[in-house]
Coordinates of C-alpha atoms and ligand atoms in Angstrom, one line a residue:
M265 CA -3.1 -17.5 -19.3
K266 CA -3.4 -21.2 -19.6
R267 CA -0.9 -21.3 -22.4
I268 CA 1.5 -19.0 -20.5
A269 CA 1.1 -21.0 -17.3
L270 CA 1.9 -24.2 -19.2
A271 CA 4.9 -22.7 -21.0
V272 CA 6.2 -21.5 -17.6
V273 CA 5.6 -25.0 -16.1
A274 CA 7.6 -26.6 -18.9
L275 CA 10.4 -24.1 -18.3
M276 CA 10.5 -24.7 -14.6
S277 CA 10.2 -28.5 -14.7
S278 CA 14.0 -28.9 -14.8
V279 CA 14.4 -27.0 -11.5
S280 CA 15.0 -29.4 -8.7
A281 CA 13.1 -29.2 -5.4
S282 CA 14.8 -27.3 -2.6
A283 CA 13.9 -27.3 1.1
E284 CA 10.2 -27.6 1.8
T285 CA 7.8 -28.3 -1.0
V286 CA 4.1 -27.2 -0.6
V287 CA 1.4 -28.1 -3.0
I288 CA -1.7 -25.8 -3.0
T289 CA -5.0 -26.7 -4.7
A290 CA -8.3 -24.8 -4.9
G291 CA -11.6 -24.7 -6.8
R292 CA -10.5 -21.9 -9.1
M293 CA -7.8 -19.2 -9.5
L294 CA -8.2 -15.7 -10.6
D295 CA -5.4 -14.8 -13.0
V296 CA -5.2 -11.1 -12.3
A297 CA -3.2 -10.3 -15.4
S298 CA -5.7 -11.7 -17.9
G299 CA -8.7 -11.4 -15.7
T300 CA -9.7 -15.0 -16.4
M301 CA -10.6 -17.8 -14.0
I302 CA -8.7 -21.0 -14.1
E303 CA -10.6 -24.0 -12.9
R304 CA -9.0 -26.4 -10.4
P305 CA -5.5 -24.9 -10.2
I306 CA -2.5 -26.5 -8.6
I307 CA 0.5 -24.6 -7.4
V308 CA 3.8 -26.0 -6.3
V309 CA 5.9 -23.9 -3.9
E310 CA 9.5 -24.5 -3.0
D311 CA 11.2 -22.5 -0.3
G312 CA 8.3 -20.0 -0.2
R313 CA 8.3 -19.2 -4.0
I314 CA 6.1 -20.6 -6.7
T315 CA 7.9 -23.1 -9.0
K316 CA 4.9 -24.5 -10.9
V317 CA 1.4 -23.4 -11.8
G318 CA -1.0 -25.6 -13.7
R319 CA -4.3 -27.4 -13.6
Q320 CA -5.0 -30.4 -11.4
G321 CA -4.8 -33.5 -13.5
E322 CA -2.5 -31.9 -16.1
L323 CA 0.4 -31.1 -13.8
A324 CA 2.3 -34.1 -12.5
V325 CA 1.6 -34.3 -8.7
T326 CA 4.6 -33.4 -6.6
D327 CA 5.3 -34.8 -3.2
G328 CA 5.0 -32.2 -0.5
K329 CA 2.8 -30.7 2.2
R330 CA -0.7 -30.2 0.8
I331 CA -2.8 -27.2 1.3
D332 CA -6.2 -27.9 -0.2
L333 CA -8.5 -24.9 -0.3
G334 CA -11.5 -26.9 -1.5
A335 CA -13.9 -25.0 -3.7
L336 CA -12.6 -21.5 -2.8
T337 CA -11.4 -19.0 -5.3
I338 CA -7.7 -18.0 -4.9
L339 CA -6.0 -14.9 -6.1
P340 CA -2.7 -13.2 -5.3
G341 CA -2.2 -11.7 -1.8
L342 CA -3.2 -8.1 -1.8
I343 CA -0.9 -5.1 -1.7
D344 CA -1.6 -1.8 0.0
M345 CA 0.7 1.0 -1.1
H346 CA -0.1 3.4 1.7
V347 CA -0.5 2.3 5.4
H348 CA 0.7 3.5 8.8
L349 CA 0.9 0.3 10.9
T350 CA 1.9 2.3 13.9
S351 CA -1.2 4.6 13.9
D352 CA -4.5 4.1 15.5
P353 CA -7.4 6.2 14.1
T354 CA -9.3 6.0 17.5
L355 CA -6.3 7.8 19.1
S356 CA -6.4 11.0 16.9
G357 CA -5.4 14.6 17.7
M358 CA -3.8 15.7 21.0
Q359 CA -4.6 12.5 22.9
A360 CA -2.0 10.7 20.9
L361 CA 0.7 12.8 22.6
A362 CA 0.0 10.9 25.9
Y363 CA 1.7 7.8 24.6
P364 CA 5.4 7.1 24.4
S365 CA 6.9 6.1 21.0
S366 CA 7.3 2.5 22.2
F367 CA 3.5 2.3 22.6
W368 CA 3.1 2.8 18.9
T369 CA 5.6 0.1 18.0
V370 CA 3.8 -2.4 20.2
L371 CA 0.5 -1.3 18.7
G372 CA 2.0 -1.9 15.3
T373 CA 2.4 -5.6 16.0
A374 CA -1.4 -6.0 16.5
M375 CA -2.1 -3.9 13.4
A376 CA 0.3 -6.0 11.3
K377 CA -1.7 -9.1 12.2
R378 CA -5.0 -7.4 11.4
T379 CA -3.5 -6.4 8.0
I380 CA -2.4 -9.8 7.0
D381 CA -5.6 -11.4 8.3
A382 CA -7.4 -9.1 5.9
G383 CA -5.5 -10.6 3.0
F384 CA -2.9 -7.9 2.6
T385 CA 0.4 -9.8 2.4
T386 CA 2.5 -6.8 1.3
V387 CA 2.2 -3.2 2.5
R388 CA 4.3 0.0 2.0
N389 CA 4.5 1.8 5.3
V390 CA 4.8 5.4 4.4
G391 CA 5.6 7.1 7.6
A392 CA 6.5 5.8 11.1
A393 CA 8.2 7.4 14.0
D394 CA 11.2 5.8 15.7
Y395 CA 12.0 3.5 12.7
A396 CA 9.2 1.3 14.1
D397 CA 8.3 0.0 10.6
L398 CA 11.8 -1.4 10.3
A399 CA 11.5 -3.2 13.7
L400 CA 8.1 -4.6 12.7
K401 CA 9.6 -5.8 9.4
M402 CA 12.5 -7.5 11.2
A403 CA 10.2 -9.2 13.7
I404 CA 7.9 -10.4 10.9
E405 CA 10.7 -11.7 8.8
R406 CA 12.1 -13.7 11.7
G407 CA 8.7 -15.2 12.1
A408 CA 8.4 -13.8 15.6
I409 CA 5.1 -12.1 14.9
P410 CA 2.6 -12.5 12.0
G411 CA 2.3 -9.7 9.5
P412 CA 2.7 -8.7 5.9
R413 CA 5.8 -8.0 3.9
I414 CA 6.7 -4.4 4.7
V415 CA 8.3 -1.9 2.4
P416 CA 9.4 0.7 5.0
A417 CA 9.8 4.4 4.5
T418 CA 10.7 5.0 8.1
Y419 CA 10.2 8.8 8.7
A420 CA 8.2 10.8 6.2
I421 CA 10.3 13.7 5.1
G422 CA 8.8 17.2 5.3
A423 CA 9.4 20.9 5.4
T424 CA 9.5 22.8 8.7
G425 CA 6.0 23.5 9.7
G426 CA 4.6 21.3 6.9
H427 CA 2.3 18.4 6.9
C428 CA 5.0 15.9 7.9
D429 CA 6.1 18.1 10.8
S430 CA 4.5 18.0 14.3
N431 CA 2.8 21.3 14.8
E432 CA 0.5 20.5 17.7
L433 CA 2.5 21.9 20.6
P434 CA 3.5 25.5 21.3
A435 CA 7.1 26.4 20.3
N436 CA 8.5 26.1 23.9
Y437 CA 8.0 22.3 23.7
V438 CA 11.3 21.1 22.1
F439 CA 11.4 17.6 20.8
D440 CA 13.1 15.6 18.0
R441 CA 11.6 15.9 14.5
P442 CA 13.8 13.5 12.6
G443 CA 11.8 13.7 9.3
I444 CA 12.2 17.4 8.9
A445 CA 14.6 18.8 6.2
D446 CA 14.8 22.0 4.3
G447 CA 16.6 23.1 1.2
P448 CA 17.9 20.9 -1.7
D449 CA 21.0 20.0 0.3
G450 CA 18.9 19.3 3.4
V451 CA 16.6 16.9 1.7
R452 CA 19.4 15.1 0.0
Q453 CA 21.1 14.6 3.3
K454 CA 17.8 13.4 4.9
V455 CA 17.3 10.8 2.1
R456 CA 20.9 9.5 2.6
E457 CA 20.3 9.3 6.4
L458 CA 17.0 7.3 6.0
H459 CA 18.6 5.1 3.4
R460 CA 21.4 4.5 5.8
R461 CA 18.9 3.5 8.4
G462 CA 17.1 1.0 6.2
A463 CA 14.3 2.9 4.4
E464 CA 13.3 1.0 1.2
V465 CA 11.1 3.8 -0.2
I466 CA 11.2 7.6 0.4
K467 CA 8.0 9.3 1.4
Y468 CA 7.8 13.1 1.5
C469 CA 5.1 15.7 1.9
A470 CA 4.7 17.9 -1.2
T471 CA 1.7 19.8 0.1
G472 CA -0.4 20.4 3.2
G473 CA -2.8 17.7 4.5
V474 CA -5.9 17.0 6.4
F475 CA -4.6 15.7 9.7
S476 CA -1.8 18.2 10.2
I477 CA -2.3 21.4 12.3
G478 CA -1.8 24.7 10.6
T479 CA -1.4 23.5 7.0
S480 CA -3.5 24.5 4.1
V481 CA -4.4 21.2 2.4
G482 CA -3.9 22.6 -1.1
A483 CA -0.6 24.5 -0.5
Q484 CA 2.7 23.3 -1.9
Q485 CA 5.4 22.8 0.8
Y486 CA 8.6 22.1 -1.0
T487 CA 10.0 24.1 -3.9
Q488 CA 10.6 22.5 -7.3
A489 CA 14.3 22.6 -6.6
E490 CA 13.9 20.8 -3.2
M491 CA 11.7 18.1 -4.8
N492 CA 14.1 17.6 -7.7
A493 CA 17.0 17.1 -5.3
L494 CA 15.1 14.7 -3.1
V495 CA 13.9 12.5 -5.9
D496 CA 17.3 12.6 -7.7
E497 CA 19.1 11.5 -4.5
A498 CA 16.6 8.7 -3.8
H499 CA 16.7 7.4 -7.4
M500 CA 20.5 7.5 -7.3
L501 CA 20.3 5.2 -4.2
G502 CA 17.8 2.9 -6.0
L503 CA 14.8 4.0 -3.9
K504 CA 11.4 4.8 -5.2
V505 CA 9.7 8.0 -4.0
A506 CA 6.1 8.5 -2.8
A507 CA 4.8 12.1 -2.5
H508 CA 1.9 13.1 -0.3
A509 CA 0.1 15.7 -2.4
H510 CA -3.4 17.1 -2.3
G511 CA -3.0 20.5 -4.0
T512 CA -2.7 21.0 -7.7
N513 CA 0.6 22.7 -7.9
G514 CA 2.3 20.4 -5.5
I515 CA 1.0 17.4 -7.4
K516 CA 2.5 18.8 -10.6
A517 CA 5.8 19.7 -9.0
A518 CA 6.1 16.2 -7.6
I519 CA 5.4 14.6 -11.0
R520 CA 7.9 17.0 -12.7
A521 CA 10.5 16.0 -10.1
G522 CA 10.0 12.4 -11.2
V523 CA 8.3 10.8 -8.1
D524 CA 7.1 7.3 -8.6
T525 CA 3.7 7.5 -6.8
V526 CA 1.6 10.5 -5.8
E527 CA -0.5 9.9 -2.7
H528 CA -4.1 11.3 -2.2
V529 CA -4.0 13.4 -5.4
S530 CA -7.2 15.2 -4.4
F531 CA -7.0 18.4 -6.6
A532 CA -5.2 17.0 -9.6
D533 CA -6.5 18.5 -12.9
A534 CA -6.3 17.5 -16.5
E535 CA -2.8 18.8 -16.9
A536 CA -1.7 16.8 -13.9
F537 CA -3.2 13.7 -15.5
E538 CA -1.2 14.3 -18.8
L539 CA 2.0 15.0 -16.9
A540 CA 1.5 11.7 -14.9
K541 CA 0.8 9.7 -18.1
K542 CA 3.8 11.1 -19.8
A543 CA 6.1 10.4 -16.9
G544 CA 4.6 7.1 -16.0
T545 CA 3.7 8.3 -12.5
W546 CA 1.3 6.2 -10.4
F547 CA -1.6 7.6 -8.4
S548 CA -2.4 6.0 -5.1
M549 CA -5.7 7.4 -3.9
D550 CA -7.2 6.7 -0.5
I551 CA -10.8 7.2 -1.5
Y552 CA -12.5 5.2 1.2
N553 CA -11.1 7.4 4.0
D554 CA -13.6 10.2 3.8
D555 CA -16.6 8.1 4.9
Y556 CA -14.7 6.9 8.0
I557 CA -13.2 10.3 8.9
L558 CA -16.5 12.2 8.7
A559 CA -18.5 9.5 10.6
E560 CA -16.0 8.8 13.4
G561 CA -13.4 11.6 13.4
A562 CA -15.0 13.9 16.0
K563 CA -15.4 11.0 18.4
N564 CA -11.8 9.9 17.7
G565 CA -10.4 13.3 18.7
V566 CA -9.8 14.7 15.2
P567 CA -9.8 18.5 15.6
E568 CA -12.5 20.5 13.9
S569 CA -9.8 22.2 11.7
S570 CA -9.0 18.8 10.2
L571 CA -12.6 17.8 9.8
A572 CA -13.2 21.1 7.9
K573 CA -10.3 20.2 5.5
E574 CA -11.7 16.7 5.1
R575 CA -15.0 18.2 4.0
E576 CA -13.0 20.2 1.4
V577 CA -11.2 17.2 -0.1
G578 CA -13.4 14.1 0.4
L579 CA -15.8 14.3 -2.6
R580 CA -13.4 16.2 -4.8
Q581 CA -10.8 13.4 -4.4
R582 CA -13.3 10.8 -5.5
Q583 CA -14.2 12.9 -8.6
T584 CA -10.5 13.2 -9.3
F585 CA -10.1 9.5 -9.0
Q586 CA -12.8 8.9 -11.5
A587 CA -11.5 11.5 -14.0
A588 CA -7.9 10.3 -13.6
W589 CA -8.8 6.7 -14.2
K590 CA -10.9 7.7 -17.3
A591 CA -7.9 9.7 -18.6
G592 CA -5.7 6.7 -18.4
V593 CA -3.5 7.4 -15.3
K594 CA -1.9 4.4 -13.7
M595 CA -3.5 3.5 -10.4
A596 CA -2.2 1.5 -7.5
F597 CA -4.3 0.6 -4.4
G598 CA -3.4 2.8 -1.4
S599 CA -5.8 3.1 1.6
D600 CA -4.0 5.1 4.3
A601 CA -5.1 2.5 6.8
G602 CA -4.1 3.9 10.2
V603 CA -6.3 6.9 9.4
Y604 CA -9.1 4.3 9.3
P605 CA -9.0 1.0 11.0
H606 CA -6.3 -1.5 10.0
G607 CA -7.9 -4.7 8.7
D608 CA -10.6 -2.7 6.9
N609 CA -8.2 -2.0 4.0
A610 CA -10.4 -3.9 1.5
R611 CA -13.4 -1.7 2.1
Q612 CA -11.8 0.6 -0.5
F613 CA -12.4 -1.8 -3.3
G614 CA -16.1 -1.0 -3.2
K615 CA -15.4 2.7 -3.5
M616 CA -13.1 2.2 -6.4
V617 CA -15.8 0.3 -8.3
E618 CA -18.4 2.9 -7.3
W619 CA -16.1 5.6 -8.8
G620 CA -15.5 4.1 -12.1
M621 CA -13.3 1.0 -12.0
T622 CA -14.4 -2.5 -12.9
P623 CA -13.8 -5.1 -10.1
I624 CA -10.9 -6.7 -12.0
D625 CA -9.2 -3.3 -12.4
A626 CA -9.6 -2.5 -8.7
I627 CA -8.1 -6.0 -7.9
R628 CA -5.3 -5.3 -10.4
A629 CA -4.5 -2.1 -8.6
A630 CA -3.9 -4.0 -5.4
T631 CA -2.0 -6.9 -7.0
V632 CA -0.2 -6.9 -10.4
K633 CA -0.2 -3.1 -10.7
A634 CA 0.9 -2.4 -7.1
A635 CA 3.8 -4.8 -7.6
E636 CA 4.8 -2.8 -10.7
A637 CA 4.5 0.5 -8.8
L638 CA 6.7 -1.0 -6.0
G639 CA 9.2 -2.4 -8.6
R640 CA 8.7 -5.8 -7.0
E641 CA 7.3 -7.7 -10.0
A642 CA 9.8 -10.5 -9.3
D643 CA 8.3 -11.1 -5.8
V644 CA 4.7 -10.3 -5.4
G645 CA 1.4 -9.4 -7.2
Q646 CA 0.7 -12.5 -9.2
I647 CA 0.4 -16.2 -8.7
A648 CA 3.2 -16.9 -11.1
V649 CA 6.4 -18.9 -11.2
G650 CA 9.2 -17.1 -9.3
R651 CA 7.1 -15.0 -7.1
Y652 CA 6.4 -15.6 -3.4
A653 CA 3.5 -17.9 -2.8
D654 CA 1.3 -15.1 -1.3
I655 CA -2.2 -16.3 -2.0
I656 CA -5.6 -15.5 -0.5
A657 CA -8.8 -17.4 -0.8
V658 CA -12.4 -16.1 -0.9
A659 CA -15.8 -17.8 -1.1
G660 CA -17.3 -16.0 -4.1
D661 CA -16.1 -14.5 -7.3
P662 CA -14.5 -11.1 -6.6
T663 CA -14.7 -10.1 -10.3
Q664 CA -18.5 -10.2 -9.9
D665 CA -18.7 -8.9 -6.4
V666 CA -15.6 -7.1 -5.2
T667 CA -16.9 -6.9 -1.6
T668 CA -16.1 -10.6 -1.2
L669 CA -12.5 -9.3 -0.6
R670 CA -13.8 -8.0 2.7
S671 CA -14.1 -11.5 4.0
V672 CA -10.9 -13.4 3.1
K673 CA -11.1 -17.0 4.3
V674 CA -7.5 -18.1 4.0
V675 CA -4.2 -16.3 3.8
V676 CA -1.0 -18.0 2.7
K677 CA 2.2 -16.1 2.8
G678 CA 5.3 -17.6 1.3
G679 CA 3.6 -21.0 1.1
V680 CA 2.7 -20.9 4.8
I681 CA -0.9 -20.6 6.1
A682 CA -1.1 -17.3 8.0
K683 CA -4.9 -17.4 8.6
D684 CA -7.5 -20.1 8.1
A685 CA -11.0 -19.0 8.9
R686 CA -12.9 -21.7 7.0
Ligands
LIG126 N1 -3.1 11.5 5.6 C1 -4.0 12.2 4.8 C2 -3.9 13.7 5.2 O1 -3.9 14.0 6.4 C3 -5.4 11.7 4.9 C4 -6.4 12.3 4.0 C5 -7.7 11.6 4.2 N2 -8.7 12.2 3.4 C6 -9.1 11.8 2.3 N3 -10.1 12.3 1.7 N4 -8.4 10.9 1.6 O2 -4.0 14.5 4.4

């Protein structure tokens, strides 16, 4: 890493400073790509992006605003591939219907703050009503409210009566269900519509799920032809596709259709692993969730039908995670925060280590690997020249004890301090 960093520094030294220059120093820096610690790092940031990375004493000191993180360990801001910023787990089930859509958008502002305070500087929001994730993104980008960088999916697309539909109310209640589309032409049109509205990733439901009413968690919900059309259209528009899929057949159909990430992936088998490896498909598995849902779900209003489905998938999903990782499937960190409390995203690192990853692999899944899965290697996921200065600081060594990521001391986003809890 050191050699790479120095080469990069040499390359960048001719670039002249623009706008505001920030100089960040710390005790050590985890280079997530190599897994090595670099002592006494210094990072120069211009206009929010990193222009130099080196070691204190070796890199010529630049004028600029100083952020000295003392003895803390820094690493790239974390990335969560699967959140719902406009959901509150303590308002589950029918009680959620008492709140207007504007309520969830307002709530999202608080959840965005919790998320960035937890060290997650980039999230993919894979399903929000009312285009609320776009509104949050706009407010955050204007600097009006604190929050992570958001890759918004807007509405999750789903089949009539499927996991992404709203099946709670009797049929005589008529209301808008803007994410619903059926048939190859229908899903193509829906992708175009969401793209037109500003979606930067397409999320769809390939199988039933835990929290939906009247869906079998393992059952496929779009035909192969529908999935093919949806993915083809999204890719034509330059959008990546995330498929919610628990059941084996739905997972395989999604991979065959060419999706970029499969979410949940509970009942994947060895053939699904091979298909994913061949296609380069990422798995994003929310394996912390089960603990929270089973402990708090009933109190939060989750109906018994969903708790029963959770008991079916919880352990199985973790076993699948372990087997898939062992088989060599690419993994990106996705928590499904919103189903469990926002701000607790990092709890999942411990589970990933418990189920077969080394700490550095779990950290990579939420940094350099997640950036790759997003197709955002130029922007996020590493402390490297060219990328945004999204940097978090912790007290210990997360490669020894990954739970240190649950108490992030300082968060810097684009070279600006977003949280300082030293
Ligand atoms: N949103 C997902 C669903 O409803 C959550 C699944 C949570 N359970 C789990 N074991 N990961 O299907």
